[in-house]
CSV table of C-alpha atoms in Angstrom, one decimal:
chain,number,residue,atom,x,y,z
A,1,MET,CA,0.0,0.0,0.0
A,2,LEU,CA,1.0,3.6,-0.6
A,3,LEU,CA,0.6,6.5,1.8
A,4,ALA,CA,0.1,9.8,0.1
A,5,ILE,CA,0.3,13.1,2.0
A,6,ASP,CA,-0.4,16.6,0.8
A,7,ILE,CA,0.5,19.4,3.2
A,8,GLY,CA,-1.5,22.6,2.5
A,9,ASN,CA,-1.8,25.9,4.3
A,10,SER,CA,-5.0,25.0,6.1
A,11,ASN,CA,-5.2,21.2,6.0
A,12,ILE,CA,-3.1,18.1,5.5
A,13,SER,CA,-4.8,15.6,3.1
A,14,ILE,CA,-4.0,12.0,3.7
A,15,GLY,CA,-4.8,9.0,1.4
A,16,VAL,CA,-3.9,5.3,1.4
A,17,PHE,CA,-3.9,3.5,-1.9
A,18,ASP,CA,-4.2,-0.3,-2.3
A,19,ARG,CA,-2.8,-0.5,-5.8
A,20,ASP,CA,-5.1,2.0,-7.7
A,21,ALA,CA,-7.9,2.0,-5.1
A,22,LEU,CA,-8.1,4.9,-2.6
A,23,ILE,CA,-9.1,3.0,0.5
A,24,LEU,CA,-8.6,5.8,3.1
A,25,LYS,CA,-9.1,9.5,2.6
A,26,ALA,CA,-8.9,12.0,5.5
A,27,LYS,CA,-7.9,15.5,6.4
A,28,ILE,CA,-6.3,16.9,9.5
A,29,ALA,CA,-5.6,20.6,10.4
A,30,ALA,CA,-2.2,21.9,9.4
A,31,GLN,CA,-0.8,23.3,12.7
A,32,THR,CA,2.8,24.3,13.1
A,33,GLU,CA,2.4,24.1,16.9
A,34,ARG,CA,2.1,20.3,16.7
A,35,SER,CA,5.2,18.1,17.2
A,36,ALA,CA,6.2,15.2,15.0
A,37,ASP,CA,5.0,12.8,17.7
A,38,GLU,CA,1.6,14.5,17.7
A,39,TYR,CA,1.3,14.0,14.0
A,40,ALA,CA,2.4,10.5,14.4
A,41,ALA,CA,-0.3,9.8,16.9
A,42,LEU,CA,-2.9,11.3,14.5
A,43,LEU,CA,-1.7,9.1,11.7
A,44,TYR,CA,-1.7,6.1,13.9
A,45,ASP,CA,-5.3,6.7,15.1
A,46,LEU,CA,-6.5,7.3,11.5
A,47,PHE,CA,-5.0,3.9,10.4
A,48,ARG,CA,-6.6,2.1,13.3
A,49,LEU,CA,-9.9,3.8,12.8
A,50,HIS,CA,-10.0,2.7,9.1
A,51,GLY,CA,-8.6,-0.7,9.7
A,52,VAL,CA,-5.4,-0.1,7.7
A,53,PRO,CA,-2.5,-2.4,9.1
A,54,LEU,CA,0.7,-0.4,9.5
A,55,GLN,CA,2.8,-3.2,8.2
A,56,SER,CA,1.0,-3.0,4.8
A,57,ILE,CA,2.3,0.6,4.1
A,58,ALA,CA,5.2,-0.1,1.7
A,59,ALA,CA,6.1,3.5,0.8
A,60,CYS,CA,5.0,7.1,1.3
A,61,ILE,CA,5.0,10.1,-1.1
A,62,LEU,CA,4.6,13.6,0.3
A,63,SER,CA,4.1,17.1,-1.1
A,64,SER,CA,4.1,20.3,0.8
A,65,VAL,CA,3.7,24.0,0.5
A,66,VAL,CA,4.4,24.6,4.2
A,67,PRO,CA,8.2,24.2,4.7
A,68,THR,CA,7.8,24.4,8.5
A,69,LEU,CA,5.6,21.3,8.5
A,70,THR,CA,7.4,19.2,5.9
A,71,GLY,CA,10.0,17.7,8.2
A,72,LEU,CA,7.6,17.2,11.1
A,73,VAL,CA,5.0,15.3,9.0
A,74,GLU,CA,7.7,13.3,7.2
A,75,THR,CA,9.2,12.2,10.5
A,76,ALA,CA,5.7,11.2,11.7
A,77,ALA,CA,5.1,9.1,8.6
A,78,ARG,CA,8.4,7.3,8.9
A,79,THR,CA,7.7,6.7,12.6
A,80,VAL,CA,4.2,5.2,12.0
A,81,ALA,CA,4.7,3.4,8.7
A,82,SER,CA,8.4,2.5,8.9
A,83,ALA,CA,8.5,3.1,5.1
A,84,PRO,CA,10.6,5.2,2.8
A,85,VAL,CA,9.3,8.7,2.1
A,86,CYS,CA,9.5,10.3,-1.4
A,87,ARG,CA,9.2,14.1,-1.4
A,88,VAL,CA,7.8,15.9,-4.4
A,89,GLY,CA,10.4,18.4,-5.5
A,90,PRO,CA,13.1,19.1,-8.0
A,91,GLY,CA,14.4,16.0,-9.7
A,92,ILE,CA,11.2,14.0,-9.4
A,93,ARG,CA,9.9,12.6,-12.7
A,94,THR,CA,6.7,14.5,-13.5
A,95,GLY,CA,5.8,13.3,-17.0
A,96,PHE,CA,5.2,16.8,-18.3
A,97,ARG,CA,7.1,19.9,-19.1
A,98,ILE,CA,7.1,23.0,-16.9
A,99,ARG,CA,7.4,26.3,-18.8
A,100,ILE,CA,7.7,28.9,-16.0
A,101,ASP,CA,10.6,31.1,-14.9
A,102,ASP,CA,11.7,28.8,-12.1
A,103,PRO,CA,10.1,25.3,-12.3
A,104,SER,CA,11.3,24.6,-8.7
A,105,GLN,CA,8.7,27.1,-7.5
A,106,LEU,CA,5.8,25.1,-8.8
A,107,GLY,CA,4.1,23.7,-5.6
A,108,GLY,CA,4.1,19.9,-5.1
A,109,ASP,CA,0.3,20.0,-5.0
A,110,LEU,CA,0.1,21.6,-8.4
A,111,VAL,CA,2.6,19.1,-9.8
A,112,ALA,CA,0.4,16.3,-8.6
A,113,ASP,CA,-2.8,18.0,-9.8
A,114,THR,CA,-1.3,18.5,-13.3
A,115,LEU,CA,-0.2,14.9,-13.7
A,116,ALA,CA,-3.5,13.6,-12.5
A,117,ALA,CA,-5.4,15.9,-14.9
A,118,LEU,CA,-3.3,14.8,-17.8
A,119,THR,CA,-3.5,11.1,-16.9
A,120,ASP,CA,-7.2,11.0,-16.2
A,121,TYR,CA,-8.6,13.7,-18.6
A,122,GLY,CA,-5.9,14.3,-21.2
A,123,PRO,CA,-4.4,17.6,-22.5
A,124,PRO,CA,-5.1,20.4,-23.0
A,125,ALA,CA,-6.5,21.3,-19.6
A,126,VAL,CA,-7.4,24.2,-17.4
A,127,LEU,CA,-6.8,23.2,-13.8
A,128,ILE,CA,-8.6,24.9,-10.8
A,129,ASP,CA,-7.4,24.2,-7.3
A,130,ALA,CA,-9.6,26.0,-4.8
A,131,GLY,CA,-8.4,26.0,-1.2
A,132,THR,CA,-6.7,28.6,1.0
A,133,VAL,CA,-6.0,30.3,-2.3
A,134,THR,CA,-7.5,29.5,-5.7
A,135,THR,CA,-5.0,28.7,-8.5
A,136,ILE,CA,-6.0,28.4,-12.2
A,137,ALA,CA,-3.4,26.9,-14.5
A,138,ALA,CA,-3.1,26.1,-18.2
A,139,ILE,CA,-1.6,22.8,-19.6
A,140,ASP,CA,-1.4,22.8,-23.3
A,141,SER,CA,-1.8,20.0,-25.9
A,142,SER,CA,1.9,19.2,-25.8
A,143,ARG,CA,1.6,18.4,-22.0
A,144,THR,CA,3.4,21.6,-21.1
A,145,TYR,CA,2.5,23.5,-17.9
A,146,LEU,CA,2.3,27.1,-19.2
A,147,GLY,CA,1.6,28.9,-15.9
A,148,GLY,CA,-1.4,30.3,-14.3
A,149,CYS,CA,-2.8,32.8,-11.7
A,150,ILE,CA,-3.3,32.8,-8.0
A,151,LEU,CA,-6.5,34.4,-6.5
A,152,PRO,CA,-7.5,34.8,-2.9
A,153,GLY,CA,-9.4,31.8,-1.5
A,154,LEU,CA,-13.1,32.2,-1.1
A,155,HIS,CA,-13.3,31.7,2.6
A,156,ARG,CA,-10.2,33.9,3.3
A,157,SER,CA,-11.8,36.6,1.1
A,158,ALA,CA,-15.0,36.4,3.1
A,159,GLY,CA,-13.1,36.6,6.4
A,160,LEU,CA,-11.1,39.6,5.2
A,161,LEU,CA,-14.2,41.4,4.0
A,162,GLN,CA,-15.8,41.0,7.3
A,163,GLN,CA,-12.7,42.0,9.3
A,164,THR,CA,-12.1,45.2,7.3
A,165,ALA,CA,-15.7,46.5,7.2
A,166,ALA,CA,-17.1,47.0,10.8
A,167,LEU,CA,-20.7,47.4,9.8
A,168,LEU,CA,-21.0,44.4,7.5
A,169,PRO,CA,-22.7,41.3,9.0
A,170,PRO,CA,-21.3,37.7,9.1
A,171,ILE,CA,-21.2,36.1,5.7
A,172,ASP,CA,-23.0,32.8,4.9
A,173,LEU,CA,-21.7,31.4,1.7
A,174,ALA,CA,-24.2,28.5,1.6
A,175,GLY,CA,-27.1,28.8,-0.8
A,176,HIS,CA,-27.8,31.2,-3.7
A,177,ASP,CA,-31.2,31.8,-5.2
A,178,GLY,CA,-29.9,32.7,-8.7
A,179,ASP,CA,-30.2,36.4,-8.3
A,180,CYS,CA,-27.3,38.8,-8.8
A,181,LEU,CA,-28.7,41.8,-6.9
A,182,GLY,CA,-28.2,41.8,-3.2
A,183,ARG,CA,-31.0,43.7,-1.4
A,184,ASN,CA,-29.4,43.5,2.0
A,185,SER,CA,-25.8,43.6,3.1
A,186,GLY,CA,-25.6,39.8,3.7
A,187,ASP,CA,-26.9,38.9,0.3
A,188,ALA,CA,-24.8,41.6,-1.4
A,189,MET,CA,-21.6,40.2,0.2
A,190,ARG,CA,-22.6,36.6,-0.6
A,191,TYR,CA,-23.4,37.3,-4.3
A,192,GLY,CA,-20.3,39.4,-4.6
A,193,LEU,CA,-18.1,36.6,-3.4
A,194,LEU,CA,-19.8,33.6,-5.1
A,195,LEU,CA,-20.6,35.3,-8.4
A,196,GLY,CA,-17.4,37.3,-8.4
A,197,SER,CA,-15.3,34.1,-8.0
A,198,ALA,CA,-17.3,32.4,-10.7
A,199,MET,CA,-16.9,35.3,-13.1
A,200,MET,CA,-13.1,35.3,-12.5
A,201,VAL,CA,-12.8,31.6,-13.1
A,202,ASP,CA,-15.0,31.8,-16.3
A,203,GLY,CA,-12.9,34.8,-17.5
A,204,PHE,CA,-9.6,33.0,-17.0
A,205,ILE,CA,-10.9,29.8,-18.7
A,206,GLU,CA,-11.9,31.9,-21.7
A,207,ARG,CA,-8.6,33.6,-21.9
A,208,TYR,CA,-6.6,30.4,-21.4
A,209,ARG,CA,-8.5,28.6,-24.1
A,210,ALA,CA,-7.5,31.3,-26.5
A,211,LEU,CA,-3.8,30.6,-26.0
A,212,PRO,CA,-1.9,28.4,-28.6
A,213,GLY,CA,-2.4,24.7,-27.9
A,214,MET,CA,-5.3,25.3,-25.5
A,215,ALA,CA,-8.3,25.1,-27.8
A,216,GLY,CA,-11.1,23.0,-26.4
A,217,ALA,CA,-9.3,22.5,-23.1
A,218,LYS,CA,-11.2,20.5,-20.5
A,219,CYS,CA,-11.6,22.2,-17.1
A,220,VAL,CA,-11.0,20.2,-13.9
A,221,ALA,CA,-11.5,21.5,-10.4
A,222,THR,CA,-10.3,20.2,-7.0
A,223,GLY,CA,-9.8,21.5,-3.5
A,224,GLY,CA,-12.0,22.1,-0.5
A,225,SER,CA,-13.8,25.1,-1.9
A,226,ALA,CA,-14.0,23.9,-5.5
A,227,ARG,CA,-17.7,23.3,-5.6
A,228,LEU,CA,-18.4,26.7,-4.1
A,229,VAL,CA,-16.0,28.5,-6.4
A,230,THR,CA,-17.3,26.9,-9.6
A,231,ALA,CA,-21.0,26.4,-8.7
A,232,HIS,CA,-22.1,29.4,-10.7
A,233,CYS,CA,-19.6,29.2,-13.5
A,234,ARG,CA,-21.0,29.2,-17.0
A,235,GLN,CA,-18.2,27.0,-18.3
A,236,ALA,CA,-18.5,23.2,-17.9
A,237,ILE,CA,-16.1,22.1,-15.1
A,238,LEU,CA,-15.4,18.6,-14.0
A,239,GLN,CA,-15.2,18.1,-10.2
A,240,ASP,CA,-12.5,15.7,-8.9
A,241,PRO,CA,-11.9,16.0,-5.2
A,242,ASP,CA,-9.3,13.3,-5.2
A,243,LEU,CA,-7.1,14.8,-8.0
A,244,THR,CA,-4.2,15.7,-5.8
A,245,LEU,CA,-4.0,12.3,-4.0
A,246,LYS,CA,-4.3,10.5,-7.3
A,247,GLY,CA,-1.5,12.7,-8.8
A,248,LEU,CA,0.8,11.8,-5.9
A,249,ARG,CA,0.2,8.1,-6.6
A,250,TYR,CA,1.0,8.7,-10.3
A,251,LEU,CA,4.2,10.6,-9.3
A,252,TYR,CA,5.3,7.8,-7.1
A,253,GLU,CA,4.7,5.2,-9.7
A,254,GLY,CA,6.6,7.2,-12.3
A,255,SER,CA,9.5,7.8,-10.0
A,256,LYS,CA,9.6,4.1,-9.1
A,257,ASN,CA,9.5,3.0,-12.7
A,258,SER,CA,12.3,5.5,-13.5
A,259,ASP,CA,14.5,4.1,-10.7
A,260,ARG,CA,14.2,0.6,-12.2
A,261,ARG,CA,15.7,1.6,-15.5
């Protein structure tokens, strides 16, 4: 079995694959105050809860966008699973080209997302990952990651809006009646955030599809806020909540096969 871990700014996503089947999927809060032992205890409890025998974990692959947590979680994984850990970073076999100024700056989660989108849906593709921040990326027909944009995450935007405007009420992002005219402060804020995010995503998709090699690109969304961010988009967008974990498995398999050559 393969343990896949993606460390994000808000959450740590954990998956266990038995060959190509994702048999465990969970999230824990990403907290720098926790020690490696505390993360090990959380992993141990997750495995016990889901009936995953520790001795069955043959390897682990880990991606991270939080450097202060990377070593802690890697140590925890080694402690619990007693298995080698492969980090997503420079030198790993990705299976696609990266055409940005410094390829090493591409986050491990986006590397995994890109490979999974290419493997499961094919190029060209527009990739939307909506979490603490929302990223929208373009991968062309030659399997080249061209770049993308980074937008404020929906929930962080809502929090910032409320913090910086004293008279505005708390924001409920759930539900939308199809209108675009808020007739009270709460609705105006909700519509602005939900429809504004959808319009931004639609606009970037339209512009990315106009780039060379991007005609007819499929759109794939993942991340904790993906459904909220894309619910009111006019473009057809596939939802794949397991995209990052699947991409980590593909990266591990590609790296393992490369080592055998």
